[in-house]
Amino acid sequence: MNAAFPNQPGTSGRKPLTLLIAAPRGFCAGVDRAIEIVERALSRYGAPVYVRHEIVHNRYVVDGLKAKGAIFVEELSDVPDGVPVVFSAHGVPKAVPAEATARGLEWLDATCPLVSKVHRQAERQLEFGRHIIFVGHKGHPEVIGTFGQVPEGAMTLVETVEDVASLDFPADAELAFLTQTTLSVDDTAEIVEALKARFPNIAAPKAEDICYATSNRQAAVKAIAPQSQLVLVIGAPNSSNSLRLVEVAERCGASARLIQRASEINPAWLDGVDTLGLTAGASAPETLVREVVDALTQWRDVEEHTLVTAEEKMVFKLPRQLAD
Ligand code: 0O3
Ligand code: SF4
């Protein structure tokens, strides 16, 4: 960089770029565990190991496991008899492990323990005789998995404050609410407020269902985005938690783009950008962050800063069958 004129091209001829990297970012404890389950299953049983749904929503991770002998399918009916199958981190309806057991399949559950916690809360609320209002995104595998913990009709999905307004229950109905683990902290607070206003007796989860990793990554983006003209979020288009990071950055006034890999960056995006924010969703590996930083250094004199807003020490136990 040119020390006398910081915004002028440095001796390299490239313009300076301040790069603010969010921390925490990337893999959470549930993703680490899910990937390790597939890897351990491959060494324990040998290839092929089937995985129902992408183990986590990241193509790089999925391709890496495919290369080691994992086969990804969407439905249990696509798994042949006699091979082990892993259920993805997002969780599955109860009928899935039941069917696997009925078929005599060796199955391993990579559902994140924090998603399983929501599943158990759903069962408990049902035992209390309450109808469950579930805050989540329609069609997402975690939502399908959580709905599949209770009989049909026992749970109603709301995605927005408007959905709460159109719920057709009396104000004193026996209700409880639960949420998806990867939602926007701010949007969910508004939805929950609307639920409590309409149904003052609604039972709330004991602890926040939005998980620690989701809230920490959103808070970390809030620390970098206001100072950045553009924020790059590494994550897949089907990754709920990564999409939420893009929204958070935009609401802080930055432009934001979801990218899967460095190759998707158009160098023209950096025109007029002096400060760039960078983060990664819970399913995006750190290798992809380094790949993006390396790509940026081809075009600009990058000055890298990491902004740490929380320390994460969470580690989840492996399923019994795979623990040493
Ligand atoms: O749920 P989401 O689409 O964010 O899933 P990802 O991208 O695979 O990230 C891991 C989070 C998860 C398994 C559910 O909480
Ligand atoms: Fe578990 Fe949260 Fe990670 Fe989802 S984002 S896998 S709930 S730790």
PDB file of N, CA and C in Angstrom, residues 139-194:
ATOM      1  N   GLY A 139     -40.935 -26.126   3.567  1.00  0.00           N
ATOM      2  CA  GLY A 139     -40.212 -26.991   2.640  1.00  0.00           C
ATOM      3  C   GLY A 139     -38.783 -27.289   3.053  1.00  0.00           C
ATOM      4  N   HIS A 140     -38.257 -26.574   4.066  1.00  0.00           N
ATOM      5  CA  HIS A 140     -36.880 -26.844   4.497  1.00  0.00           C
ATOM      6  C   HIS A 140     -36.836 -28.220   5.181  1.00  0.00           C
ATOM      7  N   PRO A 141     -35.758 -28.998   4.943  1.00  0.00           N
ATOM      8  CA  PRO A 141     -35.714 -30.345   5.523  1.00  0.00           C
ATOM      9  C   PRO A 141     -35.823 -30.371   7.054  1.00  0.00           C
ATOM     10  N   GLU A 142     -35.303 -29.348   7.728  1.00  0.00           N
ATOM     11  CA  GLU A 142     -35.436 -29.329   9.198  1.00  0.00           C
ATOM     12  C   GLU A 142     -36.910 -29.192   9.596  1.00  0.00           C
ATOM     13  N   VAL A 143     -37.645 -28.400   8.831  1.00  0.00           N
ATOM     14  CA  VAL A 143     -39.072 -28.188   9.126  1.00  0.00           C
ATOM     15  C   VAL A 143     -39.841 -29.495   8.871  1.00  0.00           C
ATOM     16  N   ILE A 144     -39.498 -30.148   7.765  1.00  0.00           N
ATOM     17  CA  ILE A 144     -40.157 -31.425   7.443  1.00  0.00           C
ATOM     18  C   ILE A 144     -39.854 -32.440   8.553  1.00  0.00           C
ATOM     19  N   GLY A 145     -38.607 -32.464   9.007  1.00  0.00           N
ATOM     20  CA  GLY A 145     -38.206 -33.391  10.075  1.00  0.00           C
ATOM     21  C   GLY A 145     -38.932 -33.112  11.375  1.00  0.00           C
ATOM     22  N   THR A 146     -39.074 -31.843  11.724  1.00  0.00           N
ATOM     23  CA  THR A 146     -39.717 -31.503  13.001  1.00  0.00           C
ATOM     24  C   THR A 146     -41.227 -31.766  12.930  1.00  0.00           C
ATOM     25  N   PHE A 147     -41.835 -31.438  11.789  1.00  0.00           N
ATOM     26  CA  PHE A 147     -43.270 -31.754  11.629  1.00  0.00           C
ATOM     27  C   PHE A 147     -43.490 -33.267  11.748  1.00  0.00           C
ATOM     28  N   GLY A 148     -42.508 -34.018  11.304  1.00  0.00           N
ATOM     29  CA  GLY A 148     -42.625 -35.480  11.326  1.00  0.00           C
ATOM     30  C   GLY A 148     -42.420 -36.098  12.696  1.00  0.00           C
ATOM     31  N   GLN A 149     -42.298 -35.273  13.739  1.00  0.00           N
ATOM     32  CA  GLN A 149     -42.186 -35.803  15.103  1.00  0.00           C
ATOM     33  C   GLN A 149     -43.555 -35.952  15.748  1.00  0.00           C
ATOM     34  N   VAL A 150     -44.560 -35.330  15.136  1.00  0.00           N
ATOM     35  CA  VAL A 150     -45.907 -35.321  15.742  1.00  0.00           C
ATOM     36  C   VAL A 150     -46.925 -35.741  14.681  1.00  0.00           C
ATOM     37  N   PRO A 151     -48.088 -36.218  15.099  1.00  0.00           N
ATOM     38  CA  PRO A 151     -49.083 -36.628  14.107  1.00  0.00           C
ATOM     39  C   PRO A 151     -49.515 -35.451  13.227  1.00  0.00           C
ATOM     40  N   GLU A 152     -49.989 -35.786  12.039  1.00  0.00           N
ATOM     41  CA  GLU A 152     -50.435 -34.742  11.118  1.00  0.00           C
ATOM     42  C   GLU A 152     -51.516 -33.883  11.767  1.00  0.00           C
ATOM     43  N   GLY A 153     -51.443 -32.577  11.593  1.00  0.00           N
ATOM     44  CA  GLY A 153     -52.470 -31.683  12.148  1.00  0.00           C
ATOM     45  C   GLY A 153     -52.126 -31.161  13.527  1.00  0.00           C
ATOM     46  N   ALA A 154     -51.027 -31.683  14.142  1.00  0.00           N
ATOM     47  CA  ALA A 154     -50.676 -31.258  15.507  1.00  0.00           C
ATOM     48  C   ALA A 154     -49.817 -29.995  15.505  1.00  0.00           C
ATOM     49  N   MET A 155     -49.343 -29.591  14.318  1.00  0.00           N
ATOM     50  CA  MET A 155     -48.422 -28.453  14.232  1.00  0.00           C
ATOM     51  C   MET A 155     -48.828 -27.557  13.068  1.00  0.00           C
ATOM     52  N   THR A 156     -48.711 -26.249  13.260  1.00  0.00           N
ATOM     53  CA  THR A 156     -49.030 -25.291  12.194  1.00  0.00           C
ATOM     54  C   THR A 156     -47.803 -24.431  11.939  1.00  0.00           C
ATOM     55  N   LEU A 157     -47.482 -24.230  10.651  1.00  0.00           N
ATOM     56  CA  LEU A 157     -46.298 -23.449  10.295  1.00  0.00           C
ATOM     57  C   LEU A 157     -46.636 -21.972  10.169  1.00  0.00           C
ATOM     58  N   VAL A 158     -45.812 -21.115  10.750  1.00  0.00           N
ATOM     59  CA  VAL A 158     -45.902 -19.676  10.435  1.00  0.00           C
ATOM     60  C   VAL A 158     -44.524 -19.215   9.971  1.00  0.00           C
ATOM     61  N   GLU A 159     -44.522 -18.381   8.933  1.00  0.00           N
ATOM     62  CA  GLU A 159     -43.246 -17.882   8.404  1.00  0.00           C
ATOM     63  C   GLU A 159     -43.083 -16.387   8.662  1.00  0.00           C
ATOM     64  N   THR A 160     -44.196 -15.697   8.878  1.00  0.00           N
ATOM     65  CA  THR A 160     -44.159 -14.231   8.976  1.00  0.00           C
ATOM     66  C   THR A 160     -45.140 -13.733  10.048  1.00  0.00           C
ATOM     67  N   VAL A 161     -45.009 -12.448  10.376  1.00  0.00           N
ATOM     68  CA  VAL A 161     -45.949 -11.798  11.298  1.00  0.00           C
ATOM     69  C   VAL A 161     -47.364 -11.835  10.702  1.00  0.00           C
ATOM     70  N   GLU A 162     -47.463 -11.718   9.371  1.00  0.00           N
ATOM     71  CA  GLU A 162     -48.779 -11.768   8.693  1.00  0.00           C
ATOM     72  C   GLU A 162     -49.413 -13.149   8.894  1.00  0.00           C
ATOM     73  N   ASP A 163     -48.590 -14.191   8.846  1.00  0.00           N
ATOM     74  CA  ASP A 163     -49.121 -15.549   9.079  1.00  0.00           C
ATOM     75  C   ASP A 163     -49.715 -15.650  10.487  1.00  0.00           C
ATOM     76  N   VAL A 164     -49.084 -14.991  11.444  1.00  0.00           N
ATOM     77  CA  VAL A 164     -49.592 -15.032  12.831  1.00  0.00           C
ATOM     78  C   VAL A 164     -50.974 -14.382  12.868  1.00  0.00           C
ATOM     79  N   ALA A 165     -51.114 -13.263  12.142  1.00  0.00           N
ATOM     80  CA  ALA A 165     -52.389 -12.539  12.137  1.00  0.00           C
ATOM     81  C   ALA A 165     -53.505 -13.395  11.547  1.00  0.00           C
ATOM     82  N   SER A 166     -53.164 -14.287  10.627  1.00  0.00           N
ATOM     83  CA  SER A 166     -54.252 -15.071  10.014  1.00  0.00           C
ATOM     84  C   SER A 166     -54.457 -16.434  10.674  1.00  0.00           C
ATOM     85  N   LEU A 167     -53.817 -16.682  11.815  1.00  0.00           N
ATOM     86  CA  LEU A 167     -54.061 -17.955  12.514  1.00  0.00           C
ATOM     87  C   LEU A 167     -55.500 -17.991  13.026  1.00  0.00           C
ATOM     88  N   ASP A 168     -56.082 -19.175  12.948  1.00  0.00           N
ATOM     89  CA  ASP A 168     -57.495 -19.290  13.271  1.00  0.00           C
ATOM     90  C   ASP A 168     -57.697 -20.054  14.589  1.00  0.00           C
ATOM     91  N   PHE A 169     -57.133 -19.536  15.678  1.00  0.00           N
ATOM     92  CA  PHE A 169     -57.320 -20.170  16.991  1.00  0.00           C
ATOM     93  C   PHE A 169     -57.902 -19.120  17.933  1.00  0.00           C
ATOM     94  N   PRO A 170     -58.737 -19.536  18.910  1.00  0.00           N
ATOM     95  CA  PRO A 170     -59.206 -18.558  19.897  1.00  0.00           C
ATOM     96  C   PRO A 170     -58.034 -18.075  20.760  1.00  0.00           C
ATOM     97  N   ALA A 171     -58.152 -16.878  21.328  1.00  0.00           N
ATOM     98  CA  ALA A 171     -57.049 -16.270  22.102  1.00  0.00           C
ATOM     99  C   ALA A 171     -56.618 -17.146  23.275  1.00  0.00           C
ATOM    100  N   ASP A 172     -57.568 -17.963  23.804  1.00  0.00           N
ATOM    101  CA  ASP A 172     -57.205 -18.781  24.978  1.00  0.00           C
ATOM    102  C   ASP A 172     -56.898 -20.233  24.600  1.00  0.00           C
ATOM    103  N   ALA A 173     -56.614 -20.482  23.329  1.00  0.00           N
ATOM    104  CA  ALA A 173     -56.317 -21.855  22.890  1.00  0.00           C
ATOM    105  C   ALA A 173     -55.056 -22.360  23.589  1.00  0.00           C
ATOM    106  N   GLU A 174     -55.000 -23.697  23.796  1.00  0.00           N
ATOM    107  CA  GLU A 174     -53.803 -24.323  24.390  1.00  0.00           C
ATOM    108  C   GLU A 174     -52.750 -24.433  23.300  1.00  0.00           C
ATOM    109  N   LEU A 175     -51.824 -23.484  23.287  1.00  0.00           N
ATOM    110  CA  LEU A 175     -50.816 -23.449  22.227  1.00  0.00           C
ATOM    111  C   LEU A 175     -49.403 -23.415  22.806  1.00  0.00           C
ATOM    112  N   ALA A 176     -48.451 -23.848  21.982  1.00  0.00           N
ATOM    113  CA  ALA A 176     -47.023 -23.688  22.299  1.00  0.00           C
ATOM    114  C   ALA A 176     -46.350 -23.307  21.000  1.00  0.00           C
ATOM    115  N   PHE A 177     -45.215 -22.612  21.084  1.00  0.00           N
ATOM    116  CA  PHE A 177     -44.478 -22.370  19.844  1.00  0.00           C
ATOM    117  C   PHE A 177     -43.060 -22.918  19.952  1.00  0.00           C
ATOM    118  N   LEU A 178     -42.540 -23.303  18.805  1.00  0.00           N
ATOM    119  CA  LEU A 178     -41.153 -23.767  18.664  1.00  0.00           C
ATOM    120  C   LEU A 178     -40.622 -23.140  17.382  1.00  0.00           C
ATOM    121  N   THR A 179     -39.298 -23.149  17.204  1.00  0.00           N
ATOM    122  CA  THR A 179     -38.767 -22.558  15.973  1.00  0.00           C
ATOM    123  C   THR A 179     -37.679 -23.437  15.355  1.00  0.00           C
ATOM    124  N   GLN A 180     -37.446 -23.177  14.069  1.00  0.00           N
ATOM    125  CA  GLN A 180     -36.315 -23.741  13.348  1.00  0.00           C
ATOM    126  C   GLN A 180     -35.031 -23.187  13.998  1.00  0.00           C
ATOM    127  N   THR A 181     -33.930 -23.903  13.876  1.00  0.00           N
ATOM    128  CA  THR A 181     -32.698 -23.484  14.569  1.00  0.00           C
ATOM    129  C   THR A 181     -31.912 -22.395  13.835  1.00  0.00           C
ATOM    130  N   THR A 182     -32.234 -22.177  12.541  1.00  0.00           N
ATOM    131  CA  THR A 182     -31.365 -21.313  11.723  1.00  0.00           C
ATOM    132  C   THR A 182     -32.053 -20.031  11.245  1.00  0.00           C
ATOM    133  N   LEU A 183     -33.035 -19.570  12.014  1.00  0.00           N
ATOM    134  CA  LEU A 183     -33.809 -18.393  11.585  1.00  0.00           C
ATOM    135  C   LEU A 183     -33.086 -17.084  11.883  1.00  0.00           C
ATOM    136  N   SER A 184     -33.628 -16.012  11.301  1.00  0.00           N
ATOM    137  CA  SER A 184     -33.167 -14.661  11.633  1.00  0.00           C
ATOM    138  C   SER A 184     -33.582 -14.358  13.078  1.00  0.00           C
ATOM    139  N   VAL A 185     -32.603 -14.000  13.894  1.00  0.00           N
ATOM    140  CA  VAL A 185     -32.886 -13.689  15.303  1.00  0.00           C
ATOM    141  C   VAL A 185     -33.882 -12.521  15.381  1.00  0.00           C
ATOM    142  N   ASP A 186     -33.678 -11.501  14.555  1.00  0.00           N
ATOM    143  CA  ASP A 186     -34.524 -10.301  14.638  1.00  0.00           C
ATOM    144  C   ASP A 186     -35.944 -10.566  14.133  1.00  0.00           C
ATOM    145  N   ASP A 187     -36.059 -11.251  12.975  1.00  0.00           N
ATOM    146  CA  ASP A 187     -37.403 -11.547  12.444  1.00  0.00           C
ATOM    147  C   ASP A 187     -38.173 -12.438  13.415  1.00  0.00           C
ATOM    148  N   THR A 188     -37.472 -13.409  13.997  1.00  0.00           N
ATOM    149  CA  THR A 188     -38.154 -14.351  14.888  1.00  0.00           C
ATOM    150  C   THR A 188     -38.647 -13.632  16.140  1.00  0.00           C
ATOM    151  N   ALA A 189     -37.851 -12.686  16.627  1.00  0.00           N
ATOM    152  CA  ALA A 189     -38.285 -11.927  17.817  1.00  0.00           C
ATOM    153  C   ALA A 189     -39.614 -11.225  17.526  1.00  0.00           C
ATOM    154  N   GLU A 190     -39.753 -10.693  16.308  1.00  0.00           N
ATOM    155  CA  GLU A 190     -41.008  -9.999  15.951  1.00  0.00           C
ATOM    156  C   GLU A 190     -42.169 -10.981  15.841  1.00  0.00           C
ATOM    157  N   ILE A 191     -41.894 -12.148  15.264  1.00  0.00           N
ATOM    158  CA  ILE A 191     -42.955 -13.157  15.108  1.00  0.00           C
ATOM    159  C   ILE A 191     -43.411 -13.649  16.486  1.00  0.00           C
ATOM    160  N   VAL A 192     -42.419 -13.875  17.367  1.00  0.00           N
ATOM    161  CA  VAL A 192     -42.747 -14.363  18.717  1.00  0.00           C
ATOM    162  C   VAL A 192     -43.544 -13.290  19.480  1.00  0.00           C
ATOM    163  N   GLU A 193     -43.179 -12.051  19.298  1.00  0.00           N
ATOM    164  CA  GLU A 193     -43.910 -10.945  19.941  1.00  0.00           C
ATOM    165  C   GLU A 193     -45.367 -10.934  19.458  1.00  0.00           C
ATOM    166  N   ALA A 194     -45.535 -11.135  18.146  1.00  0.00           N
ATOM    167  CA  ALA A 194     -46.898 -11.160  17.578  1.00  0.00           C
ATOM    168  C   ALA A 194     -47.682 -12.357  18.126  1.00  0.00           C
TER     169      ALA A 194
END
